[in-house]
Amino acid sequence: MKKIFSLTILTFLFVCGAQAQNVQLHYDFGGALYNKDLDGRPVLTSTVEMFKVDKWGSTYFFIDMDYTSDGVAAGYWEIARELKFWENPFSVHVEYNGGLSNMFSYQNAYLGGGTYTYNHKTFTKGFSFSTLYKYIQKNDSPHNFQLTGTWYVHFAKNGLCTFIGFADWRREKTAHGNFIFLSEPQFWVNLNKIKGVDDKLNLSLGGELELSHNFGGRNGFYAIPTLAVKWTFD
């Protein structure tokens, strides 16, 4: 499944007092690059994201759905709450992860901990770091931890390009070991930042690169690129 949520852009929006929703569609090259290991991997994944700020913090969720010619193969979602009643870079984080495929269900996962956030005064770049306890219900080893670092950089004239992503390292017992690494950097070209293009055309073109080790039931390291489009709602 695709990513955990993009803490980076959420943090940026929270500081700016904004809110955002977007829909993404990714074409996945995993099956073509690793045809022996990933034969039959869905090539299309949609992502719906929502982020909203209120006086007590912010709420975020995303829903991923993988598609094959037979229909939806899997659905996965995460919902997270940042709690912040003070003026400093730390917030309290609570989260739920879960979903199902046409073959099995993902185990419920509950996370809690803290997040440190830095944003440049121009809000053109920043990062965050989260330290979390993770409880995976009915897992052989349910008590785990997760460390997540995130970043965002808006660059080129008027923020034409955006580079965002996360790196996630967690303890989780699998058939291939006790630790999982996942990182999904994304690069976007924001078309409404091009001179002469209507600023209401909230369309971005780009993609991501899924870098993983022992993730998704796979043994070893994989680098899986996508091409994608994204529409952001005002």
Tab-separated table of C-alpha atoms in Angstrom:
chain	number	residue	atom	x	y	z
A	1	MET	CA	0.000	0.000	0.000
A	2	LYS	CA	1.004	3.576	-0.485
A	3	LYS	CA	2.366	5.847	2.124
A	4	ILE	CA	1.536	6.843	5.577
A	5	PHE	CA	0.137	10.344	5.679
A	6	SER	CA	2.234	13.356	4.636
A	7	LEU	CA	2.876	15.035	7.963
A	8	THR	CA	4.992	17.611	6.226
A	9	ILE	CA	2.392	19.335	4.127
A	10	LEU	CA	-0.130	19.005	6.934
A	11	THR	CA	2.156	20.779	9.337
A	12	PHE	CA	2.747	23.517	6.782
A	13	LEU	CA	-0.970	24.034	6.297
A	14	PHE	CA	-1.610	23.982	10.039
A	15	VAL	CA	0.878	26.751	10.661
A	16	CYS	CA	-0.644	28.803	7.857
A	17	GLY	CA	-4.137	28.263	9.243
A	18	ALA	CA	-5.289	26.649	6.017
A	19	GLN	CA	-7.068	23.482	5.059
A	20	ALA	CA	-6.888	21.322	1.969
A	21	GLN	CA	-8.262	18.328	0.158
A	22	ASN	CA	-6.831	16.603	-2.898
A	23	VAL	CA	-7.295	13.576	-5.136
A	24	GLN	CA	-4.332	11.768	-6.702
A	25	LEU	CA	-4.095	9.037	-9.322
A	26	HIS	CA	-0.818	7.086	-9.599
A	27	TYR	CA	0.347	4.720	-12.338
A	28	ASP	CA	2.636	2.171	-10.665
A	29	PHE	CA	5.639	0.625	-12.451
A	30	GLY	CA	6.334	-2.040	-9.799
A	31	GLY	CA	4.962	-4.922	-11.824
A	32	ALA	CA	7.001	-3.952	-14.877
A	33	LEU	CA	10.272	-3.504	-12.969
A	34	TYR	CA	9.930	-6.530	-10.683
A	35	ASN	CA	7.813	-8.843	-12.811
A	36	LYS	CA	9.021	-11.990	-11.039
A	37	ASP	CA	8.292	-10.701	-7.528
A	38	LEU	CA	5.395	-8.307	-8.169
A	39	ASP	CA	3.537	-9.989	-11.003
A	40	GLY	CA	-0.113	-8.972	-10.778
A	41	ARG	CA	0.580	-5.854	-8.682
A	42	PRO	CA	-2.168	-3.265	-9.371
A	43	VAL	CA	-0.971	-0.503	-11.681
A	44	LEU	CA	-3.470	2.174	-10.599
A	45	THR	CA	-3.842	3.635	-7.119
A	46	SER	CA	-6.072	6.541	-6.158
A	47	THR	CA	-5.548	8.615	-3.028
A	48	VAL	CA	-8.087	10.927	-1.405
A	49	GLU	CA	-6.698	13.229	1.289
A	50	MET	CA	-8.456	15.634	3.658
A	51	PHE	CA	-6.918	18.038	6.160
A	52	LYS	CA	-8.776	20.447	8.436
A	53	VAL	CA	-7.669	22.775	11.217
A	54	ASP	CA	-9.687	23.733	14.277
A	55	LYS	CA	-8.945	25.588	17.533
A	56	TRP	CA	-7.648	22.405	19.218
A	57	GLY	CA	-5.319	21.184	16.485
A	58	SER	CA	-5.932	19.420	13.183
A	59	THR	CA	-7.462	16.276	11.682
A	60	TYR	CA	-6.140	14.416	8.663
A	61	PHE	CA	-7.115	11.278	6.771
A	62	PHE	CA	-6.302	9.589	3.492
A	63	ILE	CA	-7.882	6.651	1.677
A	64	ASP	CA	-5.905	4.579	-0.855
A	65	MET	CA	-7.599	2.239	-3.319
A	66	ASP	CA	-5.767	-0.138	-5.692
A	67	TYR	CA	-7.434	-1.066	-8.991
A	68	THR	CA	-7.165	-4.049	-11.327
A	69	SER	CA	-9.190	-4.996	-14.404
A	70	ASP	CA	-11.469	-6.983	-12.072
A	71	GLY	CA	-12.185	-3.959	-9.879
A	72	VAL	CA	-10.870	-2.683	-6.566
A	73	ALA	CA	-8.194	-5.016	-5.188
A	74	ALA	CA	-7.524	-3.282	-1.862
A	75	GLY	CA	-8.478	-0.298	0.243
A	76	TYR	CA	-6.482	1.245	3.071
A	77	TRP	CA	-6.932	4.309	5.247
A	78	GLU	CA	-5.296	6.263	8.006
A	79	ILE	CA	-6.800	8.936	10.203
A	80	ALA	CA	-4.717	11.103	12.511
A	81	ARG	CA	-5.232	13.863	15.025
A	82	GLU	CA	-2.673	16.459	16.079
A	83	LEU	CA	-3.444	18.050	19.456
A	84	LYS	CA	-1.844	21.368	20.277
A	85	PHE	CA	-3.031	23.854	22.917
A	86	TRP	CA	0.224	25.820	23.225
A	87	GLU	CA	2.724	27.943	21.293
A	88	ASN	CA	5.761	25.733	20.666
A	89	PRO	CA	6.875	23.265	17.963
A	90	PHE	CA	5.613	20.137	19.774
A	91	SER	CA	2.225	18.458	19.354
A	92	VAL	CA	0.520	15.293	20.607
A	93	HIS	CA	-0.232	12.744	17.904
A	94	VAL	CA	-2.885	9.975	17.826
A	95	GLU	CA	-3.613	7.798	14.788
A	96	TYR	CA	-5.441	4.743	13.427
A	97	ASN	CA	-4.411	2.594	10.411
A	98	GLY	CA	-6.467	-0.175	8.801
A	99	GLY	CA	-7.988	-1.618	5.644
A	100	LEU	CA	-8.661	-4.754	3.632
A	101	SER	CA	-7.962	-6.434	0.314
A	102	ASN	CA	-9.844	-9.020	-1.723
A	103	MET	CA	-7.747	-11.685	0.060
A	104	PHE	CA	-7.299	-10.496	3.662
A	105	SER	CA	-7.759	-7.635	6.133
A	106	TYR	CA	-4.989	-5.418	7.461
A	107	GLN	CA	-4.572	-5.628	11.211
A	108	ASN	CA	-5.829	-2.640	13.191
A	109	ALA	CA	-2.970	-0.383	14.277
A	110	TYR	CA	-3.187	2.354	16.912
A	111	LEU	CA	-0.417	4.933	17.304
A	112	GLY	CA	0.323	7.647	19.824
A	113	GLY	CA	3.243	9.907	20.634
A	114	GLY	CA	4.703	13.310	19.865
A	115	THR	CA	5.778	15.394	16.872
A	116	TYR	CA	8.395	18.126	16.567
A	117	THR	CA	7.974	20.543	13.657
A	118	TYR	CA	10.190	23.163	12.033
A	119	ASN	CA	9.043	25.593	9.354
A	120	HIS	CA	11.155	28.271	7.691
A	121	LYS	CA	9.756	31.768	8.266
A	122	THR	CA	8.824	31.955	4.570
A	123	PHE	CA	7.094	28.547	4.728
A	124	THR	CA	8.980	27.456	1.626
A	125	LYS	CA	10.583	24.535	3.444
A	126	GLY	CA	10.358	22.579	6.659
A	127	PHE	CA	10.482	19.210	8.345
A	128	SER	CA	8.963	17.246	11.211
A	129	PHE	CA	9.984	14.264	13.317
A	130	SER	CA	7.575	11.942	15.138
A	131	THR	CA	8.279	9.353	17.818
A	132	LEU	CA	5.344	6.973	18.193
A	133	TYR	CA	4.225	3.901	20.095
A	134	LYS	CA	2.396	1.513	17.760
A	135	TYR	CA	-0.005	-1.204	18.916
A	136	ILE	CA	-0.906	-3.745	16.206
A	137	GLN	CA	-3.991	-5.661	17.280
A	138	LYS	CA	-3.701	-9.487	17.169
A	139	ASN	CA	-0.145	-9.317	15.860
A	140	ASP	CA	2.306	-11.908	17.223
A	141	SER	CA	4.325	-8.961	18.537
A	142	PRO	CA	1.729	-6.205	19.098
A	143	HIS	CA	3.865	-3.652	20.983
A	144	ASN	CA	6.064	-1.684	18.604
A	145	PHE	CA	7.483	1.737	17.852
A	146	GLN	CA	7.673	3.963	14.797
A	147	LEU	CA	9.998	6.842	13.885
A	148	THR	CA	8.929	9.130	11.066
A	149	GLY	CA	10.719	12.068	9.484
A	150	THR	CA	9.021	14.273	6.905
A	151	TRP	CA	9.959	17.255	4.745
A	152	TYR	CA	8.648	19.734	2.194
A	153	VAL	CA	10.388	22.167	-0.149
A	154	HIS	CA	8.597	24.596	-2.477
A	155	PHE	CA	11.012	25.933	-5.065
A	156	ALA	CA	11.403	27.477	-8.509
A	157	LYS	CA	9.587	30.689	-9.383
A	158	ASN	CA	6.362	31.251	-7.398
A	159	GLY	CA	6.515	27.717	-6.009
A	160	LEU	CA	6.267	26.008	-9.370
A	161	CYS	CA	7.767	22.787	-7.970
A	162	THR	CA	7.160	20.921	-4.733
A	163	PHE	CA	9.312	18.175	-3.222
A	164	ILE	CA	7.708	16.437	-0.233
A	165	GLY	CA	7.947	13.070	1.429
A	166	PHE	CA	8.587	10.980	4.482
A	167	ALA	CA	10.919	8.298	5.788
A	168	ASP	CA	9.410	5.782	8.188
A	169	TRP	CA	11.319	3.188	10.216
A	170	ARG	CA	9.350	0.935	12.517
A	171	ARG	CA	9.550	-2.238	14.506
A	172	GLU	CA	7.049	-4.802	13.222
A	173	LYS	CA	7.558	-8.553	13.276
A	174	THR	CA	7.244	-10.164	9.828
A	175	ALA	CA	8.436	-13.322	8.133
A	176	HIS	CA	11.458	-11.348	6.884
A	177	GLY	CA	12.585	-9.703	10.112
A	178	ASN	CA	11.581	-7.340	12.878
A	179	PHE	CA	11.979	-3.964	11.166
A	180	ILE	CA	10.418	-2.217	8.173
A	181	PHE	CA	11.641	0.833	6.276
A	182	LEU	CA	9.449	2.870	3.946
A	183	SER	CA	10.044	6.217	2.252
A	184	GLU	CA	7.920	7.888	-0.433
A	185	PRO	CA	9.364	11.133	-1.774
A	186	GLN	CA	7.058	12.937	-4.186
A	187	PHE	CA	7.833	15.581	-6.824
A	188	TRP	CA	5.104	17.820	-8.268
A	189	VAL	CA	4.946	20.541	-10.913
A	190	ASN	CA	2.094	22.906	-9.965
A	191	LEU	CA	0.578	24.077	-13.228
A	192	ASN	CA	-1.232	27.086	-11.746
A	193	LYS	CA	2.169	28.598	-10.916
A	194	ILE	CA	3.074	28.870	-14.602
A	195	LYS	CA	2.738	32.376	-16.021
A	196	GLY	CA	-0.445	32.717	-18.024
A	197	VAL	CA	-2.189	29.714	-16.443
A	198	ASP	CA	-5.346	30.388	-14.421
A	199	ASP	CA	-4.501	30.223	-10.702
A	200	LYS	CA	-7.700	28.239	-10.156
A	201	LEU	CA	-6.306	25.344	-12.208
A	202	ASN	CA	-5.150	23.393	-9.152
A	203	LEU	CA	-3.645	20.565	-11.198
A	204	SER	CA	-0.198	19.127	-10.440
A	205	LEU	CA	1.810	16.612	-12.474
A	206	GLY	CA	4.542	14.434	-11.000
A	207	GLY	CA	4.903	11.189	-9.138
A	208	GLU	CA	6.600	9.404	-6.286
A	209	LEU	CA	9.304	6.840	-5.637
A	210	GLU	CA	8.471	4.131	-3.106
A	211	LEU	CA	11.676	3.030	-1.376
A	212	SER	CA	11.155	0.091	0.952
A	213	HIS	CA	12.844	-2.723	2.813
A	214	ASN	CA	10.852	-5.724	4.088
A	215	PHE	CA	7.603	-3.854	3.400
A	216	GLY	CA	4.272	-5.252	2.186
A	217	GLY	CA	5.246	-8.886	2.700
A	218	ARG	CA	8.292	-8.489	0.455
A	219	ASN	CA	11.834	-9.480	1.401
A	220	GLY	CA	14.647	-7.061	0.632
A	221	PHE	CA	14.881	-3.611	-0.931
A	222	TYR	CA	12.604	-2.239	-3.660
A	223	ALA	CA	12.486	1.082	-5.517
A	224	ILE	CA	9.127	1.534	-7.256
A	225	PRO	CA	8.347	4.739	-9.197
A	226	THR	CA	4.958	6.125	-10.201
A	227	LEU	CA	3.655	8.792	-12.549
A	228	ALA	CA	0.768	10.761	-11.120
A	229	VAL	CA	-1.701	13.617	-11.406
A	230	LYS	CA	-3.150	15.546	-8.474
A	231	TRP	CA	-6.066	17.948	-8.147
A	232	THR	CA	-6.188	20.135	-5.042
A	233	PHE	CA	-9.532	21.573	-3.923
A	234	ASP	CA	-9.708	25.123	-2.556
